[in-house]
Amino acid sequence: MAPRPFQIKVPDEALRDLYRRLDATIWPDEGTGAGWTHGTSRPYLKELAHYWRHEFDWRAVESRLNSFSHFIADVQGLGIHFIHQKGHGPNPVPLIISHGWPSSFAEMQKIIPLLTDPAGHGGHADDAFDVVVPSLPGFIFSETSPEGGMHLARMADISDELMTALGYQRYAAQGGDIGSGVTAALGLRHADHVIGVHVTSAALVTPWLDESAPPLSPAESAYLEGRRNWMSSEGAYYMLQSTKPQTLSFGLTDSPVGLAAWIVEKFRAWSDCHGDIESRFTKDELLTNISLYWFTRSIGSANRFYYENRTNPLALGKDERIEVRTGLSVFPADISLPPREWAERSFQVEHYQDMPRGGHFNAMEEPELLVEEIRSLFRADRTSLRHAV
């Protein structure tokens, strides 16, 4: 399973095809003054599409992304794409970072240099990590199994196999959203390899909750009620992608504007932008992520994760818990805000922090805050961790 170097190179014809499709967009009507209340704003999407067609420089983005060290490895018969950036320090700790949806490896562009070269960014060389950022199976440049079954546990098994093949017998893991679930599954299924985990969500792990479990605290009851309310107002994407993902994939794979509408609405709704999406993300940042999905035609396989995980959830058994040391950072505008006692039903929580700002895409929104949380979790006993790697 020797990794082979990989570079992003979108064919010129794919760019020409994108421009043709953008030029031929048929725009729906919109109720007067609808804004974002019915979903993605048509005026904003027109502005974004015009920028995509006439100003966005994909080749410059490609060059920037290719400044990282990309590879493809064959894992369980699938081509898995990943960035592998070595740390600059006396003994970097290996760290695998798993992204979420509708995000990609590109979300980590800001945090990779901070983690791998802390001394070059105002920190201490002792805090350096070797960073591995895969594209999750079915996302962007990573293949998925045509037979299905690509749920959290299998994604974690693939990630562990990748890390051990890279020579890391012991490593740390971090993730948000789906990546939090992959990270949790790594800690559960591969505790002999995983030093500890840092997550920004506890929503994808279902703790044991029968009559023998401790009763819910008021904070936990409020959290679960909030999740139910959120599903009724924001969860339509989840219900569709977890039940009929293929129906959705036809339109999103055929229309770049349709794809952009589906993704950009989530970046606005789930970030700490207070309704002004470009207060958190530039058009170039938004379109980098959208373009990666467009050029790889991977939105269908990425969306299918929800179907696979609904039928194979990460559910803990009686008296079962993720026993590796865990840090949880809760960003206030994220879609899931678990209290500590909820997280402790599933994890061995050693560090819990309510963050002052940031949302679902925290590696883009608040890279310095996220990096310091990762560093602090592993800093206290870093010497012993080095000996374990």
Coordinates of N, CA, C and O in Angstrom, one line a residue, residues 6-160:
F6 N 0.4 12.7 -5.5 CA -0.8 13.1 -6.3 C -0.8 14.6 -6.4 O -0.5 15.3 -5.4
Q7 N -1.2 15.1 -7.5 CA -1.4 16.6 -7.7 C -2.8 16.8 -8.3 O -3.3 16.0 -9.2
I8 N -3.4 17.9 -7.9 CA -4.7 18.3 -8.4 C -4.5 18.9 -9.8 O -3.7 19.9 -9.9
K9 N -5.1 18.4 -10.8 CA -5.0 19.0 -12.1 C -6.3 18.7 -12.8 O -6.6 17.7 -13.4
V10 N -7.2 19.8 -12.8 CA -8.5 19.7 -13.5 C -8.3 20.0 -15.0 O -7.6 20.9 -15.3
P11 N -8.8 19.1 -15.8 CA -8.6 19.3 -17.3 C -9.2 20.6 -17.8 O -10.3 21.1 -17.2
D12 N -8.6 21.2 -18.8 CA -9.2 22.5 -19.3 C -10.6 22.3 -19.8 O -11.5 23.2 -19.6
E13 N -10.9 21.1 -20.3 CA -12.3 20.9 -20.8 C -13.3 20.9 -19.7 O -14.5 21.3 -19.8
A14 N -12.9 20.5 -18.5 CA -13.8 20.5 -17.3 C -14.1 21.9 -16.9 O -15.2 22.3 -16.5
L15 N -13.1 22.8 -17.1 CA -13.4 24.2 -16.8 C -14.3 24.8 -17.8 O -15.2 25.6 -17.5
R16 N -14.1 24.5 -19.1 CA -14.9 25.0 -20.2 C -16.4 24.5 -20.0 O -17.3 25.3 -20.2
D17 N -16.5 23.3 -19.6 CA -17.9 22.7 -19.3 C -18.5 23.4 -18.2 O -19.7 23.8 -18.2
L18 N -17.8 23.7 -17.1 CA -18.3 24.5 -16.0 C -18.9 25.8 -16.5 O -20.0 26.3 -16.1
Y19 N -18.0 26.5 -17.3 CA -18.5 27.9 -17.7 C -19.7 27.8 -18.6 O -20.6 28.7 -18.5
R20 N -19.8 26.8 -19.5 CA -21.0 26.6 -20.3 C -22.2 26.4 -19.4 O -23.3 27.0 -19.7
R21 N -22.1 25.6 -18.4 CA -23.2 25.3 -17.6 C -23.6 26.6 -16.8 O -24.8 26.8 -16.6
L22 N -22.6 27.3 -16.3 CA -23.0 28.5 -15.5 C -23.7 29.5 -16.5 O -24.7 30.2 -16.1
D23 N -23.2 29.6 -17.7 CA -23.8 30.6 -18.7 C -25.3 30.2 -19.0 O -26.1 31.0 -19.3
A24 N -25.6 28.8 -18.9 CA -26.9 28.3 -19.3 C -27.8 28.2 -18.2 O -28.9 27.6 -18.3
T25 N -27.5 28.7 -17.0 CA -28.3 28.5 -15.8 C -29.7 29.0 -16.0 O -29.9 30.1 -16.5
I26 N -30.7 28.2 -15.6 CA -32.1 28.7 -15.6 C -32.4 29.0 -14.1 O -32.4 28.1 -13.3
W27 N -32.8 30.2 -13.9 CA -33.0 30.7 -12.5 C -34.4 30.6 -12.1 O -35.3 31.0 -12.8
P28 N -34.7 30.0 -10.9 CA -36.1 30.0 -10.4 C -36.5 31.4 -9.9 O -35.7 32.3 -9.7
D29 N -37.9 31.5 -9.8 CA -38.4 32.7 -9.2 C -38.2 32.7 -7.7 O -37.7 31.7 -7.1
E30 N -38.4 33.8 -7.1 CA -38.3 33.9 -5.6 C -39.3 34.9 -5.1 O -39.6 35.9 -5.7
G31 N -39.9 34.6 -4.0 CA -40.9 35.4 -3.4 C -40.3 36.8 -3.0 O -39.2 36.9 -2.7
T32 N -41.1 37.8 -3.1 CA -40.7 39.2 -2.8 C -40.2 39.2 -1.4 O -40.9 38.8 -0.4
G33 N -39.0 39.7 -1.2 CA -38.4 39.9 0.1 C -38.1 38.6 0.8 O -37.9 38.6 2.0
A34 N -38.0 37.5 0.1 CA -37.7 36.2 0.7 C -36.4 36.1 1.4 O -36.2 35.5 2.4
G35 N -35.4 36.8 0.8 CA -34.0 36.7 1.4 C -33.6 35.3 1.5 O -33.6 34.5 0.5
W36 N -33.1 34.9 2.7 CA -32.7 33.5 3.0 C -33.7 32.7 3.7 O -33.5 31.5 4.1
T37 N -35.0 33.2 3.9 CA -35.9 32.5 4.7 C -36.4 31.2 4.0 O -36.9 30.3 4.7
H38 N -36.4 31.2 2.7 CA -36.9 30.0 2.0 C -35.7 29.1 1.6 O -36.0 28.1 0.9
G39 N -34.6 29.4 1.9 CA -33.4 28.7 1.5 C -32.4 29.7 0.9 O -32.3 30.9 1.3
T40 N -31.6 29.2 0.0 CA -30.5 30.1 -0.5 C -31.1 31.3 -1.3 O -32.0 31.2 -2.1
S41 N -30.5 32.5 -1.0 CA -31.0 33.7 -1.6 C -30.6 33.8 -3.1 O -29.4 33.6 -3.4
R42 N -31.6 34.0 -3.9 CA -31.3 34.1 -5.4 C -30.3 35.2 -5.7 O -29.4 35.0 -6.5
P43 N -30.5 36.5 -5.2 CA -29.6 37.5 -5.5 C -28.1 37.2 -5.1 O -27.2 37.4 -5.8
Y44 N -28.0 36.6 -3.9 CA -26.6 36.2 -3.5 C -26.0 35.1 -4.4 O -24.9 35.2 -4.8
L45 N -26.8 34.1 -4.7 CA -26.3 33.0 -5.5 C -26.0 33.5 -6.9 O -25.0 33.1 -7.5
K46 N -26.8 34.5 -7.5 CA -26.4 35.0 -8.8 C -25.1 35.8 -8.7 O -24.2 35.7 -9.6
E47 N -24.9 36.5 -7.6 CA -23.6 37.2 -7.4 C -22.4 36.2 -7.3 O -21.4 36.4 -7.9
L48 N -22.6 35.1 -6.6 CA -21.6 34.1 -6.4 C -21.3 33.4 -7.7 O -20.2 33.1 -8.1
A49 N -22.4 33.1 -8.5 CA -22.2 32.4 -9.8 C -21.5 33.3 -10.8 O -20.7 32.8 -11.6
H50 N -21.8 34.6 -10.8 CA -21.1 35.5 -11.6 C -19.6 35.5 -11.3 O -18.8 35.5 -12.2
Y51 N -19.3 35.5 -10.0 CA -17.9 35.5 -9.6 C -17.2 34.2 -10.0 O -16.1 34.2 -10.5
W52 N -17.9 33.1 -9.8 CA -17.4 31.8 -10.2 C -17.1 31.8 -11.7 O -16.0 31.3 -12.1
R53 N -17.9 32.4 -12.5 CA -17.8 32.3 -14.0 C -16.7 33.3 -14.5 O -15.9 33.0 -15.4
H54 N -16.6 34.5 -13.9 CA -15.8 35.6 -14.4 C -14.6 36.0 -13.6 O -13.7 36.6 -14.2
E55 N -14.5 35.7 -12.4 CA -13.4 36.2 -11.5 C -12.7 35.1 -10.8 O -11.5 35.3 -10.5
F56 N -13.3 34.1 -10.4 CA -12.7 33.0 -9.6 C -11.6 32.3 -10.4 O -11.8 31.9 -11.6
D57 N -10.4 32.3 -9.9 CA -9.2 31.7 -10.6 C -8.9 30.3 -10.1 O -8.2 30.1 -9.1
W58 N -9.5 29.3 -10.7 CA -9.3 27.9 -10.3 C -7.9 27.5 -10.3 O -7.4 26.8 -9.4
R59 N -7.1 28.0 -11.3 CA -5.7 27.6 -11.5 C -4.9 28.1 -10.3 O -4.0 27.4 -9.8
A60 N -5.2 29.3 -9.8 CA -4.5 29.8 -8.6 C -4.9 29.0 -7.4 O -4.0 28.7 -6.6
V61 N -6.1 28.6 -7.3 CA -6.5 27.7 -6.2 C -5.8 26.4 -6.2 O -5.3 25.9 -5.2
E62 N -5.8 25.8 -7.4 CA -5.1 24.6 -7.6 C -3.7 24.6 -7.2 O -3.2 23.7 -6.5
S63 N -3.0 25.7 -7.6 CA -1.6 25.9 -7.2 C -1.4 26.0 -5.7 O -0.5 25.4 -5.1
R64 N -2.3 26.7 -5.1 CA -2.3 26.8 -3.6 C -2.5 25.5 -2.9 O -1.8 25.1 -2.0
L65 N -3.5 24.7 -3.4 CA -3.8 23.4 -2.8 C -2.6 22.5 -3.0 O -2.3 21.7 -2.1
N66 N -2.0 22.6 -4.2 CA -0.9 21.7 -4.5 C 0.4 22.1 -3.7 O 1.4 21.3 -3.8
S67 N 0.4 23.2 -3.0 CA 1.5 23.5 -2.1 C 1.7 22.5 -1.0 O 2.7 22.4 -0.3
F68 N 0.6 21.8 -0.6 CA 0.6 20.8 0.4 C 1.0 19.5 -0.3 O 1.0 19.3 -1.5
S69 N 1.5 18.5 0.5 CA 1.9 17.2 0.0 C 0.8 16.2 -0.1 O 0.3 15.8 0.9
H70 N 0.3 16.0 -1.3 CA -0.9 15.1 -1.5 C -0.4 13.7 -2.0 O 0.6 13.6 -2.7
F71 N -1.2 12.7 -1.5 CA -0.9 11.3 -1.9 C -2.2 10.6 -2.1 O -3.3 11.0 -1.7
I72 N -2.1 9.5 -2.8 CA -3.2 8.5 -2.9 C -2.6 7.2 -2.4 O -1.5 6.8 -2.8
A73 N -3.4 6.5 -1.6 CA -3.0 5.1 -1.1 C -4.1 4.2 -1.3 O -5.3 4.6 -1.2
D74 N -3.8 3.0 -1.6 CA -4.8 1.9 -1.8 C -5.1 1.3 -0.4 O -4.2 0.7 0.2
V75 N -6.3 1.5 0.1 CA -6.7 1.0 1.4 C -8.0 0.2 1.3 O -9.0 0.8 0.8
Q76 N -8.0 -1.0 1.6 CA -9.2 -1.9 1.5 C -9.7 -1.9 0.1 O -10.9 -1.8 -0.1
G77 N -8.8 -1.8 -0.9 CA -9.2 -1.8 -2.3 C -9.7 -0.5 -2.8 O -10.2 -0.4 -4.0
L78 N -9.6 0.6 -2.0 CA -10.1 1.9 -2.5 C -8.9 2.9 -2.5 O -8.0 2.8 -1.7
G79 N -8.9 3.8 -3.5 CA -8.0 4.8 -3.6 C -8.3 5.9 -2.6 O -9.4 6.6 -2.8
I80 N -7.5 6.2 -1.6 CA -7.8 7.2 -0.6 C -6.8 8.3 -0.7 O -5.6 8.1 -0.7
H81 N -7.4 9.5 -0.9 CA -6.6 10.7 -1.0 C -6.3 11.3 0.4 O -7.1 11.3 1.2
F82 N -5.1 11.8 0.5 CA -4.8 12.5 1.8 C -3.6 13.5 1.6 O -2.8 13.3 0.7
I83 N -3.6 14.5 2.5 CA -2.4 15.3 2.7 C -1.6 14.8 3.8 O -2.2 14.3 4.8
H84 N -0.3 14.7 3.6 CA 0.6 14.3 4.7 C 1.7 15.3 4.8 O 2.6 15.4 4.0
Q85 N 1.6 16.2 5.8 CA 2.5 17.3 6.1 C 3.3 17.0 7.3 O 2.7 16.9 8.4
K86 N 4.6 16.9 7.1 CA 5.5 16.6 8.3 C 5.7 17.8 9.2 O 5.8 18.9 8.7
G87 N 5.8 17.6 10.5 CA 6.0 18.6 11.4 C 7.4 19.1 11.5 O 8.4 18.4 11.3
H88 N 7.6 20.4 11.9 CA 8.9 21.0 12.1 C 9.1 21.2 13.6 O 8.6 22.1 14.2
G89 N 9.7 20.2 14.3 CA 9.9 20.3 15.7 C 10.8 19.1 16.1 O 11.1 18.2 15.3
P90 N 11.1 19.0 17.4 CA 12.0 18.0 17.9 C 11.5 16.6 17.8 O 12.2 15.6 17.6
N91 N 10.1 16.4 17.9 CA 9.5 15.1 17.8 C 8.0 15.3 17.6 O 7.2 15.1 18.5
P92 N 7.6 15.6 16.4 CA 6.2 15.8 16.1 C 5.3 14.6 16.5 O 5.7 13.5 16.2
V93 N 4.1 14.9 17.0 CA 3.2 13.8 17.3 C 2.3 13.6 16.1 O 1.8 14.6 15.5
P94 N 2.1 12.4 15.6 CA 1.2 12.2 14.5 C -0.3 12.5 14.8 O -0.8 12.2 15.9
L95 N -0.9 13.2 13.9 CA -2.3 13.6 14.1 C -3.1 13.4 12.8 O -2.7 14.0 11.8
I96 N -4.2 12.7 12.8 CA -5.1 12.5 11.7 C -6.3 13.4 11.9 O -6.9 13.4 13.0
I97 N -6.6 14.2 10.9 CA -7.8 15.2 11.0 C -8.8 14.8 10.0 O -8.5 14.7 8.8
S98 N -10.0 14.6 10.4 CA -11.1 14.2 9.6 C -12.1 15.3 9.4 O -12.6 15.8 10.4
H99 N -12.5 15.6 8.2 CA -13.4 16.7 7.9 C -14.9 16.2 8.0 O -15.2 15.0 8.2
G100 N -15.8 17.2 7.8 CA -17.2 16.9 7.8 C -17.9 17.2 6.5 O -17.2 17.2 5.5
W101 N -19.2 17.3 6.6 CA -20.0 17.7 5.4 C -20.7 19.0 5.6 O -21.2 19.2 6.7
P102 N -20.9 19.8 4.6 CA -20.4 19.7 3.2 C -19.0 20.3 3.0 O -18.9 21.2 2.2
S103 N -18.1 19.9 3.8 CA -16.8 20.4 3.8 C -15.8 19.4 3.1 O -16.3 18.5 2.4
S104 N -14.5 19.6 3.2 CA -13.5 18.8 2.5 C -12.2 19.0 3.2 O -12.1 19.8 4.1
F105 N -11.2 18.4 2.7 CA -9.8 18.5 3.2 C -9.4 20.0 3.1 O -8.6 20.5 3.9
A106 N -10.0 20.8 2.2 CA -9.6 22.2 1.9 C -9.9 23.0 3.2 O -9.3 24.1 3.3
E107 N -10.8 22.6 4.0 CA -11.1 23.4 5.2 C -9.9 23.5 6.1 O -9.8 24.5 6.9
M108 N -8.9 22.6 6.0 CA -7.8 22.5 6.9 C -6.6 23.4 6.5 O -5.6 23.3 7.1
Q109 N -6.8 24.1 5.4 CA -5.6 24.9 4.9 C -5.0 25.8 5.9 O -3.8 26.0 5.9
K110 N -5.8 26.4 6.7 CA -5.3 27.4 7.7 C -4.7 26.7 8.9 O -3.7 27.3 9.5
I111 N -5.2 25.6 9.3 CA -4.6 25.0 10.5 C -3.4 24.1 10.3 O -2.6 23.9 11.2
I112 N -3.3 23.6 9.1 CA -2.1 22.7 8.8 C -0.8 23.4 9.1 O 0.0 22.8 9.8
P113 N -0.6 24.6 8.6 CA 0.7 25.2 8.9 C 0.9 25.5 10.4 O 2.0 25.4 10.9
L114 N -0.2 25.9 11.1 CA -0.1 26.2 12.5 C 0.3 24.9 13.3 O 1.0 25.0 14.3
L115 N -0.2 23.8 12.9 CA 0.0 22.5 13.6 C 1.4 22.0 13.3 O 2.1 21.4 14.1
T116 N 1.8 22.1 12.0 CA 3.1 21.4 11.6 C 4.3 22.3 11.9 O 5.4 21.8 12.2
D117 N 4.1 23.6 11.9 CA 5.2 24.6 12.1 C 4.8 25.6 13.1 O 4.7 26.8 12.7
P118 N 4.6 25.3 14.3 CA 4.2 26.3 15.3 C 5.2 27.4 15.5 O 4.8 28.5 15.7
A119 N 6.5 27.0 15.5 CA 7.5 28.0 15.7 C 7.5 29.1 14.6 O 7.9 30.2 14.8
G120 N 7.1 28.7 13.4 CA 7.1 29.6 12.3 C 5.8 30.5 12.3 O 5.7 31.4 11.5
H121 N 4.9 30.3 13.3 CA 3.7 31.1 13.4 C 3.5 31.5 14.8 O 2.4 31.6 15.4
G122 N 4.6 31.9 15.5 CA 4.5 32.5 16.8 C 4.4 31.5 18.0 O 4.2 32.0 19.1
G123 N 4.5 30.2 17.7 CA 4.4 29.2 18.8 C 5.7 28.6 19.2 O 6.8 29.2 18.9
H124 N 5.6 27.4 19.7 CA 6.8 26.7 20.2 C 6.9 25.4 19.4 O 6.0 24.6 19.1
A125 N 8.2 25.1 18.9 CA 8.4 23.9 18.1 C 8.0 22.6 18.8 O 7.7 21.7 18.1
D126 N 8.0 22.6 20.1 CA 7.7 21.4 20.9 C 6.2 21.0 20.6 O 5.8 19.9 20.9
D127 N 5.4 21.9 20.1 CA 4.0 21.7 19.8 C 3.7 21.1 18.4 O 2.5 21.0 18.0
A128 N 4.7 20.8 17.7 CA 4.6 20.4 16.3 C 3.9 19.0 16.2 O 4.1 18.1 17.0
F129 N 3.1 18.9 15.1 CA 2.5 17.6 14.8 C 2.8 17.2 13.3 O 3.1 18.1 12.5
D130 N 2.9 15.9 13.1 CA 2.8 15.4 11.7 C 1.3 15.3 11.4 O 0.6 14.6 12.1
V131 N 0.9 16.0 10.4 CA -0.6 16.1 10.1 C -0.9 15.2 8.9 O -0.3 15.4 7.8
V132 N -2.0 14.4 9.0 CA -2.5 13.7 7.9 C -4.0 14.1 7.8 O -4.8 14.0 8.8
V133 N -4.4 14.5 6.6 CA -5.8 15.0 6.4 C -6.3 14.2 5.2 O -6.1 14.5 4.0
P134 N -7.1 13.1 5.4 CA -7.7 12.4 4.3 C -8.9 13.1 3.8 O -9.6 13.8 4.5
S135 N -9.2 12.8 2.5 CA -10.6 13.0 2.0 C -11.3 11.7 2.4 O -10.9 10.6 2.1
L136 N -12.4 11.9 3.2 CA -13.1 10.7 3.7 C -13.6 9.9 2.4 O -13.8 10.4 1.4
P137 N -13.7 8.6 2.6 CA -14.2 7.7 1.5 C -15.5 8.3 0.9 O -16.4 8.5 1.6
G138 N -15.5 8.4 -0.4 CA -16.6 9.0 -1.1 C -16.6 10.5 -1.3 O -17.5 11.1 -1.9
F139 N -15.6 11.2 -0.7 CA -15.6 12.6 -0.7 C -14.4 13.0 -1.6 O -13.3 12.5 -1.4
I140 N -14.6 14.0 -2.5 CA -13.6 14.6 -3.3 C -12.8 13.5 -4.1 O -13.3 12.8 -4.9
F141 N -11.5 13.4 -3.7 CA -10.6 12.5 -4.5 C -10.5 11.1 -4.0 O -9.8 10.3 -4.5
S142 N -11.3 10.8 -2.9 CA -11.2 9.4 -2.3 C -12.4 8.6 -2.9 O -13.5 9.1 -3.0
E143 N -12.1 7.4 -3.3 CA -13.1 6.5 -3.8 C -14.0 5.9 -2.6 O -13.6 6.0 -1.5
T144 N -15.1 5.4 -3.0 CA -16.0 4.7 -2.1 C -16.4 3.4 -2.6 O -16.2 3.1 -3.8
S145 N -16.9 2.5 -1.7 CA -17.3 1.2 -2.1 C -18.6 1.2 -2.9 O -19.6 1.7 -2.4
P146 N -18.7 0.7 -4.1 CA -20.0 0.7 -4.8 C -21.0 -0.2 -4.2 O -22.2 -0.1 -4.4
E147 N -20.5 -1.1 -3.3 CA -21.5 -2.0 -2.6 C -22.1 -1.3 -1.4 O -23.0 -1.9 -0.7
G148 N -21.7 -0.1 -1.0 CA -22.2 0.6 0.1 C -21.4 0.2 1.4 O -20.3 -0.4 1.4
G149 N -22.1 0.4 2.5 CA -21.5 0.1 3.8 C -20.4 1.1 4.3 O -19.6 0.7 5.2
M150 N -20.4 2.3 3.7 CA -19.3 3.2 4.1 C -19.9 4.1 5.3 O -20.2 5.3 5.1
H151 N -20.0 3.5 6.4 CA -20.4 4.2 7.6 C -19.2 4.6 8.5 O -18.1 4.4 8.1
L152 N -19.5 5.1 9.7 CA -18.4 5.7 10.5 C -17.4 4.6 10.9 O -16.2 4.9 10.8
A153 N -17.8 3.4 11.3 CA -16.9 2.4 11.7 C -15.9 2.0 10.6 O -14.7 1.9 10.8
R154 N -16.5 1.9 9.4 CA -15.6 1.5 8.3 C -14.7 2.6 7.9 O -13.5 2.4 7.6
M155 N -15.1 3.8 7.9 CA -14.3 5.0 7.7 C -13.1 5.0 8.7 O -12.0 5.3 8.3
A156 N -13.4 4.7 9.9 CA -12.4 4.7 11.0 C -11.4 3.6 10.7 O -10.2 3.8 10.9
D157 N -11.9 2.4 10.3 CA -11.0 1.3 10.0 C -10.0 1.7 8.9 O -8.8 1.4 8.9
I158 N -10.5 2.4 7.9 CA -9.7 2.8 6.7 C -8.7 3.8 7.2 O -7.5 3.8 6.8
S159 N -9.1 4.8 8.1 CA -8.2 5.8 8.6 C -7.1 5.1 9.4 O -5.9 5.5 9.3
D160 N -7.4 4.2 10.2 CA -6.4 3.5 11.1 C -5.4 2.7 10.2 O -4.2 2.8 10.4

